[in-house]
Coordinates of C-alpha atoms in Angstrom, one line a residue:
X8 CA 19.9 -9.3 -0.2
X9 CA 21.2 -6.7 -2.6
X10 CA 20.8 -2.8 -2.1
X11 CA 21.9 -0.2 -4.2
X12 CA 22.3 3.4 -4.6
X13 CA 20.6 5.6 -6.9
X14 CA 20.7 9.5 -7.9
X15 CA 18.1 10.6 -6.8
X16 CA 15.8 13.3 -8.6
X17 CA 14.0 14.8 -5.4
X18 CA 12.7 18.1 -4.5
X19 CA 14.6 21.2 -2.9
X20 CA 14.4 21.0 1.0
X21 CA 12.5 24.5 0.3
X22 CA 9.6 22.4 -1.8
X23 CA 9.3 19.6 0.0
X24 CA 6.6 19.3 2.3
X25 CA 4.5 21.0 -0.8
X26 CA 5.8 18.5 -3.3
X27 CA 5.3 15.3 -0.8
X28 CA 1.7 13.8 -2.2
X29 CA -0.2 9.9 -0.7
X30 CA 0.2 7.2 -2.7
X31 CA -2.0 7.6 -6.5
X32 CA -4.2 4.7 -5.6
X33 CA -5.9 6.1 -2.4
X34 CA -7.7 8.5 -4.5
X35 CA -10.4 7.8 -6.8
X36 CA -10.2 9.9 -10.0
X37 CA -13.0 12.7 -8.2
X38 CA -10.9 12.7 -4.7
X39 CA -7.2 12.8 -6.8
X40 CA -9.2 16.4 -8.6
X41 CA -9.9 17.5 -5.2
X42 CA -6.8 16.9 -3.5
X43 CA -4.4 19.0 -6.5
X44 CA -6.7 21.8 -6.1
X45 CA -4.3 24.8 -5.2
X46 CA -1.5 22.6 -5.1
X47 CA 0.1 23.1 -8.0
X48 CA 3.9 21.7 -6.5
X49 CA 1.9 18.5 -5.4
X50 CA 3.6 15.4 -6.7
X51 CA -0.6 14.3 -7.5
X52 CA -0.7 16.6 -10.5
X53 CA 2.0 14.0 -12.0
X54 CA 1.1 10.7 -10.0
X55 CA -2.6 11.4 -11.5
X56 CA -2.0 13.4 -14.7
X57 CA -5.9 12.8 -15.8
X58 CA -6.5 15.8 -12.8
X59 CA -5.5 17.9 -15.7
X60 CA -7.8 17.3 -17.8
X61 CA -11.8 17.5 -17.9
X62 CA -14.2 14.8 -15.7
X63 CA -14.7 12.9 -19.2
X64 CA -11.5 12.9 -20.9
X65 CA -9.6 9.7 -20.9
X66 CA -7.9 9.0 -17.7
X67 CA -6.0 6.8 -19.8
X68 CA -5.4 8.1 -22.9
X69 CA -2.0 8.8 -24.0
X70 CA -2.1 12.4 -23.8
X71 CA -2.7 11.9 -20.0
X72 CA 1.0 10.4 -19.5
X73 CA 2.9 12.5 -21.7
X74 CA 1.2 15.6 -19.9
X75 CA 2.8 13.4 -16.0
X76 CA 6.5 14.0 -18.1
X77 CA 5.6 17.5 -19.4
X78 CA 4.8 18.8 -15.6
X79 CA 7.8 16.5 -14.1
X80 CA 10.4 18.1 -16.7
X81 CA 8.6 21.7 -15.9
X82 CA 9.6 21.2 -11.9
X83 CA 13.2 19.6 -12.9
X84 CA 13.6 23.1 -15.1
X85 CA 12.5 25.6 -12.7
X86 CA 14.3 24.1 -9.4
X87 CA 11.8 22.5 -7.7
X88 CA 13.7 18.9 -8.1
X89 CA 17.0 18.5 -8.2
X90 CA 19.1 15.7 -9.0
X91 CA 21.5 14.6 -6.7
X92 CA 25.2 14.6 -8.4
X93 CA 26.1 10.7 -7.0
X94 CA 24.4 8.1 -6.3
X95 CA 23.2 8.0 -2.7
X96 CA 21.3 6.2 0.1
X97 CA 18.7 7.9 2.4
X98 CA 16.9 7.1 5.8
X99 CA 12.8 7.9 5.4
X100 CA 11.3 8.3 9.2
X101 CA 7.5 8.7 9.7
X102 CA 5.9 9.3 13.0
X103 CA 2.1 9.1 13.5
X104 CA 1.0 9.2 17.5
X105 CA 4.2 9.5 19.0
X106 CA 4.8 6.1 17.0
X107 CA 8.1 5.9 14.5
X108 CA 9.2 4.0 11.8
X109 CA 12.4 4.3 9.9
X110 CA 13.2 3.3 6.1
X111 CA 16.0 2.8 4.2
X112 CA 15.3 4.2 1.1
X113 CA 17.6 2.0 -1.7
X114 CA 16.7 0.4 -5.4
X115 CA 16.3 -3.0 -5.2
X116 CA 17.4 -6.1 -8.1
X117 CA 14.2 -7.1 -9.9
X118 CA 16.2 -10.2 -10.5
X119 CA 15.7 -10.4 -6.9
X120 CA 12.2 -10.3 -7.0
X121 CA 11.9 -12.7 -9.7
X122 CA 13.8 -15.0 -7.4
X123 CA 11.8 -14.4 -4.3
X124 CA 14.4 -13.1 -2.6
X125 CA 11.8 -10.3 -2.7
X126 CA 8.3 -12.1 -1.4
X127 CA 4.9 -10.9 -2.3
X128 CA 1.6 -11.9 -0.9
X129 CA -1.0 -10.9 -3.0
X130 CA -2.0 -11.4 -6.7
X131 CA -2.1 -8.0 -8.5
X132 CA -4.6 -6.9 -11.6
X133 CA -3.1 -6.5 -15.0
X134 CA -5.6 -3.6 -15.4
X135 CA -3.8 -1.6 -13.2
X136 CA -0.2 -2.7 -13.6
X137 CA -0.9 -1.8 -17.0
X138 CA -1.3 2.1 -16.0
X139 CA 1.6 2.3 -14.0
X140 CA 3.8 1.0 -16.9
X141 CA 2.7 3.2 -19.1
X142 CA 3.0 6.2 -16.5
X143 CA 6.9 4.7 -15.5
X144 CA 7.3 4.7 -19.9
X145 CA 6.3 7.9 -20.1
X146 CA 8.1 9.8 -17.1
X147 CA 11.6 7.7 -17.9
X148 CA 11.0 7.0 -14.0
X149 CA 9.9 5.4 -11.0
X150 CA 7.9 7.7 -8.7
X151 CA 6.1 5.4 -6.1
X152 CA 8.3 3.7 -3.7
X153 CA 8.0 0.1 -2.8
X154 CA 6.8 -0.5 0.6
X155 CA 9.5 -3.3 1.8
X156 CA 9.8 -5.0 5.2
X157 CA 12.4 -7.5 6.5
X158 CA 12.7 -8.9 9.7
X159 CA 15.3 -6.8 12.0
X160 CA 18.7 -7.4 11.4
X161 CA 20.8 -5.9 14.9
X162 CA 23.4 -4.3 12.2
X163 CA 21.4 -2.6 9.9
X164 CA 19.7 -1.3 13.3
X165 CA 22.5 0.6 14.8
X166 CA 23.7 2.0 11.4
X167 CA 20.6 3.5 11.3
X168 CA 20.3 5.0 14.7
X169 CA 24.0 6.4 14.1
X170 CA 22.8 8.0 11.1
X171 CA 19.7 9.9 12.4
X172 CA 21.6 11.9 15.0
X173 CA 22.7 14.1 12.2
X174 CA 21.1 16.8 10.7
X175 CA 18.0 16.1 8.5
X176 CA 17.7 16.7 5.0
X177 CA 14.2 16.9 5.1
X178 CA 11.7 17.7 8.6
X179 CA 8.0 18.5 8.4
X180 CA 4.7 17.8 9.2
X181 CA 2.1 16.8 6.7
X182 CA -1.5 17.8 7.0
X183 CA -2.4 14.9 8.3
X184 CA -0.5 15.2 11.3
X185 CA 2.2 12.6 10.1
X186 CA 5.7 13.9 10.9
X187 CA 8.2 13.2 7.5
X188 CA 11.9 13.1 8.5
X189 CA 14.8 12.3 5.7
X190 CA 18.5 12.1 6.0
X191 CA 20.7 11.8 2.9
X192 CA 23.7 8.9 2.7
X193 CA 26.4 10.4 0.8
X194 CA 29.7 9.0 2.2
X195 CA 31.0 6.1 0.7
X196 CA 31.7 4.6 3.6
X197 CA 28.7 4.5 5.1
X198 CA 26.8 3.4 2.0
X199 CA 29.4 -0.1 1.6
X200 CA 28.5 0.0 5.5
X201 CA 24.7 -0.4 4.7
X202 CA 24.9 -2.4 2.0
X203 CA 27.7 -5.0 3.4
X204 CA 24.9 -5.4 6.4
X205 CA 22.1 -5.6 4.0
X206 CA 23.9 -8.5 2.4
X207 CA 22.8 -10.5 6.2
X208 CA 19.2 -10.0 5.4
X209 CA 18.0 -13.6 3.8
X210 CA 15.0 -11.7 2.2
X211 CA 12.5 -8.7 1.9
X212 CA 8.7 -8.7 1.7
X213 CA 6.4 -6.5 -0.3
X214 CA 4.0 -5.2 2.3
X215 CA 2.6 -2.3 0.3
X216 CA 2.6 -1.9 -3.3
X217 CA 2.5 -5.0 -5.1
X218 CA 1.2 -3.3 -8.2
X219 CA 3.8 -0.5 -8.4
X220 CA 6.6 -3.5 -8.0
X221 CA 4.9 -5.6 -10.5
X222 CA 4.7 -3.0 -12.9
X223 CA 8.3 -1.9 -11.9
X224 CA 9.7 -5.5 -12.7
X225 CA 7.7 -5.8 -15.7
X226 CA 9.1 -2.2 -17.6
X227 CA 12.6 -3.9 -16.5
X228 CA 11.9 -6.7 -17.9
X229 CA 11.1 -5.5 -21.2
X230 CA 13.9 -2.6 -21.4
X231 CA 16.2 -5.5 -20.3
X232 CA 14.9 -7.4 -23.1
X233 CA 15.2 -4.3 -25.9
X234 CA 18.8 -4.1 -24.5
X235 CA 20.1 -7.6 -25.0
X236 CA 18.1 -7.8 -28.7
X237 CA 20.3 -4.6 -29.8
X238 CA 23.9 -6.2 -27.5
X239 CA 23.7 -3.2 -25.3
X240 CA 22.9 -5.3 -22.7
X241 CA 25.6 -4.8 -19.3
X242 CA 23.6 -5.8 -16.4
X243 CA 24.1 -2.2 -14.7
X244 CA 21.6 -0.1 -15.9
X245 CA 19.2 1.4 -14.0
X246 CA 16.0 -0.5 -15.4
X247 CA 17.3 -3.2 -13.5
X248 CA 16.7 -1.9 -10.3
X249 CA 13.4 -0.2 -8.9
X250 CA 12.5 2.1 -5.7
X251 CA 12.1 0.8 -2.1
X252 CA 12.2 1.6 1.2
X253 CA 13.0 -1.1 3.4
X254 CA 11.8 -1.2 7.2
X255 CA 12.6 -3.7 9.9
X256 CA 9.2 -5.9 10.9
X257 CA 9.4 -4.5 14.6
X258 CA 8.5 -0.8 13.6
X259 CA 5.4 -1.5 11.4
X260 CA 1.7 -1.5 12.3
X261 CA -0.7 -2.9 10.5
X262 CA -4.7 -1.4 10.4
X263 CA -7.4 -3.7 10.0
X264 CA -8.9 -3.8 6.1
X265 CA -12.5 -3.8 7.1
X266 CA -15.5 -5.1 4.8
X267 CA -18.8 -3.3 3.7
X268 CA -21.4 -5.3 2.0
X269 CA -24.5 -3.5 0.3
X270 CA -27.1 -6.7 1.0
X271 CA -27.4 -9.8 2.7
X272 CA -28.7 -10.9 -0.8
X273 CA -32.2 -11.5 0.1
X274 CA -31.8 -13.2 3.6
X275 CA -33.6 -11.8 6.6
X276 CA -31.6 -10.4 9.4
X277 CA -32.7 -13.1 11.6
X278 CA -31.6 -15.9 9.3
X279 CA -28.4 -14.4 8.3
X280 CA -27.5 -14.3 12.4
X281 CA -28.7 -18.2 12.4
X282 CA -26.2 -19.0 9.5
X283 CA -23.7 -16.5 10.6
X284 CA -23.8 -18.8 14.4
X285 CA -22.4 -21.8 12.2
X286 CA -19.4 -19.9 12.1
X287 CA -18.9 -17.3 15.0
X288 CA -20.7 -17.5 18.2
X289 CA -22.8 -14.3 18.3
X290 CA -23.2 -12.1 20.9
X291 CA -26.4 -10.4 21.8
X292 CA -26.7 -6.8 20.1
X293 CA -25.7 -3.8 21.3
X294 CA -26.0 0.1 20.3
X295 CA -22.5 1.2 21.3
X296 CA -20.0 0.5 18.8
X297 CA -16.6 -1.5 19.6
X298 CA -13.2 -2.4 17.8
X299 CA -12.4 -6.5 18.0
X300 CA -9.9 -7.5 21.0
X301 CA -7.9 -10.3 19.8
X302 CA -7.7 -12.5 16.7
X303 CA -10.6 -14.3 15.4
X304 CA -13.4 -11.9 16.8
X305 CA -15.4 -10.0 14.5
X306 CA -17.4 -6.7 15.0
X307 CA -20.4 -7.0 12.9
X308 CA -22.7 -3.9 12.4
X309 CA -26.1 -4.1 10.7
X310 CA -29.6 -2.0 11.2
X311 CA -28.1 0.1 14.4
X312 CA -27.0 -2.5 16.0
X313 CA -23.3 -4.2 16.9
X314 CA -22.7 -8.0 17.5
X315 CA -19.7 -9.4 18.8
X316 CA -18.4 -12.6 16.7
X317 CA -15.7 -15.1 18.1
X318 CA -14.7 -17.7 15.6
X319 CA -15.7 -21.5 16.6
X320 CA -12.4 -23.6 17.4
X321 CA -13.8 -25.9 14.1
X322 CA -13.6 -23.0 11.7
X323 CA -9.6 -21.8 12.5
X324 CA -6.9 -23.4 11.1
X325 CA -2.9 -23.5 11.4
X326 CA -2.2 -22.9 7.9
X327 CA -1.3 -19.3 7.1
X328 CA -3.6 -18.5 4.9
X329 CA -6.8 -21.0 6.2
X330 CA -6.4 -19.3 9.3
X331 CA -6.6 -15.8 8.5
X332 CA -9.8 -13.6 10.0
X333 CA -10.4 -12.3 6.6
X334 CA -9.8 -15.9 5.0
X335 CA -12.4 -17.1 7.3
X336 CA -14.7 -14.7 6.8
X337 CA -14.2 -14.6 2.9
X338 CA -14.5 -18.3 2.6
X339 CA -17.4 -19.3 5.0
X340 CA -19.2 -15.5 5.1
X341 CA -18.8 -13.4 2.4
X342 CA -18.6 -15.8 -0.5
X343 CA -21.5 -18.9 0.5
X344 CA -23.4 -16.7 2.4
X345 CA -23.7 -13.2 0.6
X346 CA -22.5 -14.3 -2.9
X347 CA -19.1 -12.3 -2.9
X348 CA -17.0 -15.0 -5.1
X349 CA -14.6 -12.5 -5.8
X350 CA -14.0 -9.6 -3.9
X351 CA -11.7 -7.8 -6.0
X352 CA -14.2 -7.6 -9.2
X353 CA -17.8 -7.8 -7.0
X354 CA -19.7 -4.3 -7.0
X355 CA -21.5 -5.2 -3.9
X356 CA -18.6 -5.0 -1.5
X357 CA -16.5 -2.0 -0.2
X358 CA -13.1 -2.2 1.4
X359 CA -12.1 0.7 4.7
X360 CA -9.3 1.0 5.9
X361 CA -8.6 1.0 9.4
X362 CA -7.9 4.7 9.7
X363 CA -10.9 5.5 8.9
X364 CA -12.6 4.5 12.0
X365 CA -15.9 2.2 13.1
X366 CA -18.1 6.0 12.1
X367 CA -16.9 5.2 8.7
X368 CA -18.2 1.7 8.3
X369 CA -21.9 3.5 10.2
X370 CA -22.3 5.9 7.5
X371 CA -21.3 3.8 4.4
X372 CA -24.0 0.7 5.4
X373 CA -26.6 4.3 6.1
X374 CA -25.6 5.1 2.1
X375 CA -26.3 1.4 1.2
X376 CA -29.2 1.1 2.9
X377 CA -30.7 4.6 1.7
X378 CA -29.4 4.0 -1.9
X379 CA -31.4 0.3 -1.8
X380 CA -34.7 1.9 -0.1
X381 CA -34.9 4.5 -2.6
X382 CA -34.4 2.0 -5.4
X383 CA -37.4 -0.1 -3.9
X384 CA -34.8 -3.2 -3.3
X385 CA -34.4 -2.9 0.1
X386 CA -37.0 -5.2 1.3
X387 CA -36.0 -7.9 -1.3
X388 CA -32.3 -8.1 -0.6
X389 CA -32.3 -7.3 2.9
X390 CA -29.9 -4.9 4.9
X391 CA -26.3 -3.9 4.2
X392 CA -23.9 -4.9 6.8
X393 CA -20.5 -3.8 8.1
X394 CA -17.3 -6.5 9.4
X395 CA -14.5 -4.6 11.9
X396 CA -11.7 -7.0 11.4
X397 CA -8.7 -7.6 14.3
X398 CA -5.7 -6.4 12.2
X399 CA -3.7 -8.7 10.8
X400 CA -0.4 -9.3 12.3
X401 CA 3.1 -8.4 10.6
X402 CA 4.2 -12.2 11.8
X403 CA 1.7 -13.4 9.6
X404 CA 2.1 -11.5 6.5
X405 CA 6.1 -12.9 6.6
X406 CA 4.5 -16.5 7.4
X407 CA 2.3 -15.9 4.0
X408 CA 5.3 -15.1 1.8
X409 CA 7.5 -17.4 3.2
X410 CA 5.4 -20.6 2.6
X411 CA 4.6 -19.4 -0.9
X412 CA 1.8 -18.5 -1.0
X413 CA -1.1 -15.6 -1.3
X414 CA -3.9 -13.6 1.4
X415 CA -6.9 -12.9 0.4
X416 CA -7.7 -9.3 -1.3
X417 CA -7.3 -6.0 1.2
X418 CA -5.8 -7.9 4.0
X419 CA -3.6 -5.4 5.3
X420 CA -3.5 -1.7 5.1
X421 CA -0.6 0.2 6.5
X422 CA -0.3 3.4 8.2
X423 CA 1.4 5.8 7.8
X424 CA 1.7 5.8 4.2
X425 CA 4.6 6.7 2.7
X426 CA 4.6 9.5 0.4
X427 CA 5.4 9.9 -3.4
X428 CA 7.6 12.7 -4.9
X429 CA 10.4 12.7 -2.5
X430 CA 12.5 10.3 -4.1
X431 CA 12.4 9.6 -8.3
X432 CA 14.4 6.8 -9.2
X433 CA 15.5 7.5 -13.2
X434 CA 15.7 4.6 -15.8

C-alpha cells in the first residue's frame, strides 16, 4: 500500500504532553466541558470548540467551528505548534501495563480507501461524519488520526526497532498512566526505506475511527472535485491524502464493548433466564462478579446477581460475522428478546467499554433500575441487565474486512487510545 509524508503542524516538545488531548468522541458534550477546564493548551478546546461556549449554545452552529480555527491559528502564532519545514514520517509508541505498541504515523491515499485497499468494518452515521467535515472545512486540517492496522510485515518491523533506539522527539506520561513516546523521520533515506517496505503490505484496516476516515475521504472527495471543475486538478495535493497511524496486528489489544440494557421490556426475571437458556446454557447465580474466559461465554449481571452464559454449539457459526459474541447476542438476545432493533439509534441500551471495568456495568444497571423505580415503571418493564463480552479478537476484525463485509455496532474498543493534537495534517 501507499504511504506518504506530510509536514506536520505539531506542538513544541516543551507543549506537548499539555497539548496531547483523547479522541473528541469519548466525551459527551458535559465531560468534553469538564475535561478543558484549566487546560487551556489542550488540543479539546479545538477537537470540541462548543466547550467555549455556554451549555445551550449550538454545539453545531457555525460560530462553533470557526472559533476550533480561531484557537488553532492562536497556538500556531504564539509557538505552541510548529510546523515542520519538510515533509516527514514519525514512529507513535504507547505503553499501558508494561504493554507497547508502535505506529507509524504517515497520510494515507483516499483513493486507497475507496479501493479497499483500506478495509472498514463498520457502517458510520452521516450525522456525525457531517460534524467532522465541517470541523476538517473550517480548521483547513485533519486533527484526529486514523487508527490503521495491517498484519506484520518482518521489514517494516526491523525498520522500526532501528529507528526507536534514537532519541525521542516526544516522551511522557499522560494522566492516565499511558506512556506517549514519538520519534521524528526526517532522512530521506529512511523515509523511501519505509515506504519501499510499505509497498509489501497488500492492505490496511480501519480499526478505530471509521467516522473521522469517512469524513476525511468525503472533504477529499469534494476538494478533489472543486479542483478538477476549475483544471487545477494535479493529483498531489494534500486533500488527497488523510492522517493515520499504521500498527502491525501483533501489538494491538482489543477490550470487550460490553452492553447495558435499561429493561427486559416487561418480562420477568425468571422468564427472561428461560428464553435466554434457548441460547446460552446458564449457570446458576452467583454474588461475586467475573470477566468471561474464552469466546462465546457471556457474563450476564441483573438484580445482584452474575450468571455465567456459554453459547449452544446450534447458535455459533463459521461465518465472520454470524459467529461473533456480539452478533449472537444482538441477533438472538438483544433484538427478539428485549426489542433493541437497532442499537445504534435505541435509547434503551448503553455501550462500556472494556476499560471501564465489571463496577461500571454494577452501577449503571443500579442508575437504570433507580431511574425506572422512581418513574413507577419498574415493575412493568422489569429489571435492567448488564452483558460482559469476551473481547473480540484482532484475527477476526481482519477476517470481517477481508470478506467484505460489516460487525455489528461497538464491537471493538481499543486501548490505549491514541491521542489528538500531536500530529495536524494541513489540506
Amino acid at each position: 500500500m501507499f504511504i506518504k509524508p506530510f509536514a506536520a503542524i505539531r506542538p513544541n516538545e516543551i507543549a506537548a504532553d499539555q497539548v496531547a488531548a483523547l479522541p473528541y468522541d469519548v466525551y459527551d458534550r458535559e465531560g468534553a466541558c469538564a475535561a478543558v477546564q484549566g487546560k487551556p493548551l489542550s488540543f479539546l478546546n479545538i477537537d470540541r470548540p462548543e466547550t467555549q461556549f455556554a451549555p445551550d449554545a449550538d454545539m453545531y452552529g457555525s460560530e462553533v467551528y470557526a472559533k476550533a480555527r480561531e484557537l488553532l491559528d492562536a497556538r500556531i502564532a504564539d509557538g505552541t505548534f510548529v510546523k515542520e519545514p519538510t515533509p516527514c514520517f514519525y514512529l507513535y509508541e504507547l505503553e499501558m501495563a508494561g504493554r507497547a505498541q508502535t505506529g507509524l504515523v504517515a497520510c494515507c491515499a483516499i483513493d486507497d480507501y475507496l479501493n479497499n485497499t483500506i478495509k472498514k468494518h463498520e457502517n458510520t452515521l452521516e450525522a456525525k461524519e457531517l460534524d467532522r467535515i465541517r470541523h476538517i472545512d473550517a480548521l483547513d486540517a485533519q486533527t484526529g488520526p486514523i487508527f490503521l492496522a495491517y498484519r506484520d510485515e518482518a521489514q517494516v518491523n526491523a525498520l522500526v526497532a532501528k529507528i526507536q533506539t534514537n532519541t525521542p522527539l516526544y516522551s511522557f506520561m499522560s494522566e492516565d498512566g499511558i506512556a506517549h513516546r514519538v520519534w521524528r523521520i526526517s532522512g530521506e533515506q529512511e523515509i523511501d526505506a519505509l515506504a519501499q517496505a510499505f509497498e509489501a503490505v497488500p492492505a490496511a484496516y480501519v480499526a478505530d475511527g471509521h467516522h473521522r476516515t469517512a469524513s476525511a475521504v468525503k472533504v477529499g472527495l469534494a476538494r478533489r472535485a472543486q479542483a478538477q471543475e476549475a483544471k487545477t486538478f494535479t493529483g498531489n495535493e494534500e486533500f488527497n491524502y488523510f492522517l493515520s497511524v499504521l500498527f502491525p496486528e501483533s501489538q494491538l489489544r482489543i477490550l470487550p464493548y460490553n452492553r447495558v440494557v435499561h429493561d427486559l421490556q416487561g418480562l420477568t426475571e425468571e422468564a427472561f433466564l428461560q428464553q435466554l437458556s434457548s441460547v446460552y446454557k446458564v449457570s446458576a447465580a452467583q454474588s461475586e462478579p467475573f470477566e468471561p474466559q474464552e469466546k462465546g461465554a457471556v457474563a450476564l449481571y441483573m438484580r445482584g446477581a452474575w450468571y455465567k452464559l456459554q453459547v449452544r454449539s446450534e447458535c455459533t457459526s463459521e461465518d465472520p460475522v454470524e459467529g461473533l459474541d456480539v452478533t449472537v447476542l444482538q441477533q438472538r438476545v438483544l433484538a427478539p428478546l428485549l426489542g433493541i432493533d437497532d442499537p445504534r439509534t435505541n435509547s434503551r441500551v448503553e455501550f462500556v467499554g472494556g476499560i471501564y471495568g465489571l463496577d461500571e456495568l454494577v452501577k449503571r444497571v443500579q442508575k437504570a433500575d433507580a431511574a425506572a423505580s422512581a418513574a413507577g415503571t419498574f415493575a412493568q418493564n422489569g429489571p435492567a441487565v448488564a452483558f460482559a463480552m469476551y473481547p473480540t479478537s484482532i484475527e477476526e476484525l481482519l477476517s470481517v474486512a477481508d470478506a467484505g463485509l460489516l460487525m455489528p455496532p461497538k464491537s471493538t474498543w481499543f486501548e490505549p487510545k491514541l491521542r489528538s493534537g500531536l500530529f495536524i495534517h494541513q489540506l
